[in-house]
Amino acid sequence: MLSFDITDRNIRIIKGVENKNKISISSAATLNIDEDIIVNGHVKDVPRLATIMNQKIKQNRMMDKEAIVSISSNMTIFKELSVRKAQKEQEFTKMVKAEMQAKVGIDDSYAISYSIVTGTSADAETSDDMVTVLATACPSEVIDSYKRVFSMLGIALKSVIIGCNCI
């Protein structure tokens, strides 16, 4: 699998294989890009980026069919939320999205993801359990621009991770 760390000025590519819960890195490359190709995490020139990425991948013999991508953009919003536990994951996801939209004032044009940090009991007055999540909202157009790039490369995106992973 390929792993891409993409910023406005460079792209780091790693090819690795997981075997017995260990990851072996077979090759790595860095690609410096012009400042007008990616602006604030948004790919402005999809064909040009796909072309130079394809050249670097071929040059370093890093062909693969799947990838994960880490991107950064200051259009991304991070928020810690407390959300009630739900019976079904799909229901919980809807609750996180609704809570994020209400707290931050965003609309459906944002893609929202979350990581569960901890489950905490609510105060004694309520019997419902609450879950603390770190939610991330990123404009869908930013993520869609990367989907177009990887579609042109013929590489399936398994995951798009929004920057600020230290959170």
XYZ file of N, CA, C and O in Angstrom, residues 2 4 6-7 11 13 31 33 36-39 41-55 57 63-65 67-69 71 140-157 160:
216
model
N 0.392 2.278 -0.649
C 1.099 3.550 -0.670
C 0.521 4.474 0.390
O -0.682 4.476 0.640
N 0.573 8.603 1.411
C 0.922 9.940 0.938
C 0.701 10.953 2.049
O -0.368 10.984 2.653
N 0.554 14.848 2.156
C 0.484 15.922 1.166
C 0.298 17.270 1.851
O -0.617 17.452 2.652
N 1.190 18.203 1.521
C 1.064 19.594 1.962
C 1.026 20.470 0.713
O 1.117 19.973 -0.411
N 5.068 16.509 -1.316
C 4.361 15.247 -1.124
C 5.393 14.195 -0.747
O 6.396 14.034 -1.446
N 5.912 10.199 -0.202
C 5.279 8.941 -0.599
C 6.073 7.795 0.024
O 7.303 7.760 -0.072
N 8.386 14.628 -3.211
C 8.108 15.376 -4.433
C 7.815 16.818 -4.054
O 6.862 17.089 -3.317
N 6.494 20.460 -5.024
C 5.536 20.934 -6.018
C 5.461 22.455 -6.013
O 5.769 23.105 -5.004
N 1.322 26.877 -6.775
C -0.019 27.112 -7.326
C -0.807 25.824 -7.589
O -1.968 25.879 -7.964
N -0.201 24.668 -7.345
C -0.889 23.397 -7.603
C -1.860 23.064 -6.470
O -2.998 22.681 -6.708
N -1.396 23.201 -5.235
C -2.237 22.976 -4.057
C -2.220 24.266 -3.244
O -1.154 24.763 -2.874
N -3.401 24.800 -2.987
C -3.517 26.033 -2.206
C -4.397 25.748 -0.997
O -5.572 25.401 -1.142
N -4.470 23.271 0.988
C -4.984 21.908 1.020
C -5.890 21.536 -0.137
O -6.221 20.373 -0.324
N -6.287 22.495 -0.945
C -7.211 22.260 -2.063
C -6.410 22.151 -3.355
O -5.639 23.055 -3.696
N -6.583 21.035 -4.075
C -5.865 20.833 -5.340
C -6.489 21.738 -6.395
O -7.657 21.575 -6.754
N -5.710 22.690 -6.889
C -6.206 23.645 -7.884
C -5.980 23.165 -9.313
O -6.681 23.579 -10.224
N -4.980 22.298 -9.508
C -4.673 21.788 -10.845
C -4.565 20.259 -10.782
O -3.475 19.700 -10.666
N -5.717 19.605 -10.840
C -5.794 18.154 -10.682
C -4.969 17.413 -11.739
O -4.152 16.550 -11.398
N -5.126 17.706 -13.047
C -4.348 16.950 -14.052
C -2.840 17.115 -13.887
O -2.088 16.147 -14.031
N -2.409 18.323 -13.577
C -0.972 18.584 -13.406
C -0.429 17.809 -12.206
O 0.636 17.189 -12.289
N -1.161 17.819 -11.082
C -0.708 17.093 -9.905
C -0.681 15.594 -10.173
O 0.282 14.911 -9.823
N -1.711 15.072 -10.817
C -1.749 13.644 -11.130
C -0.571 13.260 -12.030
O 0.048 12.207 -11.835
N -0.234 14.100 -12.974
C 0.872 13.818 -13.895
C 2.207 13.763 -13.160
O 2.979 12.808 -13.334
N 2.488 14.766 -12.322
C 3.795 14.761 -11.654
C 3.876 13.672 -10.583
O 4.942 13.094 -10.369
N 2.759 13.350 -9.942
C 2.754 12.249 -8.975
C 2.990 10.922 -9.694
O 3.763 10.077 -9.227
N 2.334 10.740 -10.846
C 2.492 9.511 -11.620
C 3.947 9.335 -12.058
O 4.489 8.222 -11.993
N 4.585 10.422 -12.489
C 5.988 10.347 -12.902
C 6.877 9.912 -11.742
O 7.749 9.048 -11.903
N 5.984 8.284 -8.970
C 5.650 6.904 -8.583
C 6.317 5.907 -9.525
O 6.905 4.921 -9.093
N 4.481 1.462 -7.795
C 3.108 1.217 -8.247
C 2.364 0.351 -7.237
O 2.900 -0.609 -6.703
N 1.119 0.736 -6.983
C 0.246 -0.022 -6.094
C -1.180 0.358 -6.423
O -1.426 1.372 -7.071
N -2.125 -0.441 -5.980
C -3.537 -0.204 -6.306
C -4.301 0.513 -5.199
O -5.412 0.959 -5.405
N -4.140 3.234 -1.542
C -3.375 4.258 -0.842
C -4.172 4.851 0.305
O -5.405 4.824 0.312
N -3.429 5.382 1.264
C -4.016 6.243 2.277
C -3.344 7.604 2.117
O -2.183 7.692 1.696
N -4.086 8.652 2.418
C -3.599 10.007 2.186
C -3.814 10.835 3.439
O -4.887 10.804 4.037
N -3.737 14.806 4.514
C -3.698 16.159 3.953
C -3.843 17.174 5.084
O -4.294 16.851 6.181
N -15.979 19.382 1.742
C -16.014 18.225 0.840
C -15.266 18.490 -0.454
O -14.671 17.567 -1.020
N -15.251 19.737 -0.907
C -14.553 20.063 -2.155
C -13.049 19.803 -2.041
O -12.404 19.437 -3.029
N -12.475 19.955 -0.850
C -11.055 19.662 -0.648
C -10.817 18.168 -0.814
O -9.931 17.738 -1.552
N -11.624 17.364 -0.147
C -11.477 15.902 -0.233
C -11.759 15.417 -1.649
O -11.049 14.565 -2.181
N -12.777 15.977 -2.293
C -13.122 15.589 -3.666
C -11.983 15.861 -4.637
O -11.779 15.098 -5.591
N -11.211 16.930 -4.403
C -10.096 17.229 -5.308
C -9.044 16.117 -5.246
O -8.470 15.750 -6.274
N -8.820 15.542 -4.078
C -7.879 14.422 -3.955
C -8.457 13.148 -4.548
O -7.731 12.349 -5.142
N -9.755 12.956 -4.402
C -10.396 11.795 -5.025
C -10.207 11.836 -6.542
O -9.954 10.801 -7.162
N -10.315 13.027 -7.133
C -10.117 13.158 -8.585
C -8.676 12.846 -8.973
O -8.421 12.175 -9.976
N -7.711 13.323 -8.180
C -6.300 13.048 -8.466
C -6.044 11.546 -8.460
O -5.461 10.998 -9.399
N -6.500 10.863 -7.404
C -6.217 9.434 -7.285
C -7.018 8.608 -8.275
O -6.583 7.532 -8.683
N -8.159 9.107 -8.685
C -8.913 8.441 -9.747
C -8.120 8.478 -11.051
O -8.038 7.485 -11.769
N -7.519 9.627 -11.334
C -6.690 9.744 -12.542
C -5.463 8.831 -12.469
O -4.996 8.333 -13.489
N -4.957 8.609 -11.251
C -3.794 7.737 -11.073
C -4.170 6.254 -11.099
O -3.300 5.394 -11.200
N -5.464 5.957 -10.992
C -5.908 4.579 -10.950
C -5.599 3.904 -9.619
O -5.412 2.691 -9.554
N -5.541 4.711 -8.545
C -5.237 4.197 -7.213
C -6.470 4.402 -6.331
O -7.005 5.501 -6.239
N -6.905 3.332 -5.681
C -8.074 3.410 -4.803
C -7.673 4.024 -3.465
O -6.697 3.603 -2.849
N -8.436 5.020 -3.031
C -8.193 5.641 -1.733
C -8.891 4.827 -0.646
O -10.108 4.686 -0.663
N -8.708 8.959 3.794
C -8.194 10.324 3.698
C -8.172 10.853 5.123
O -9.203 10.958 5.777
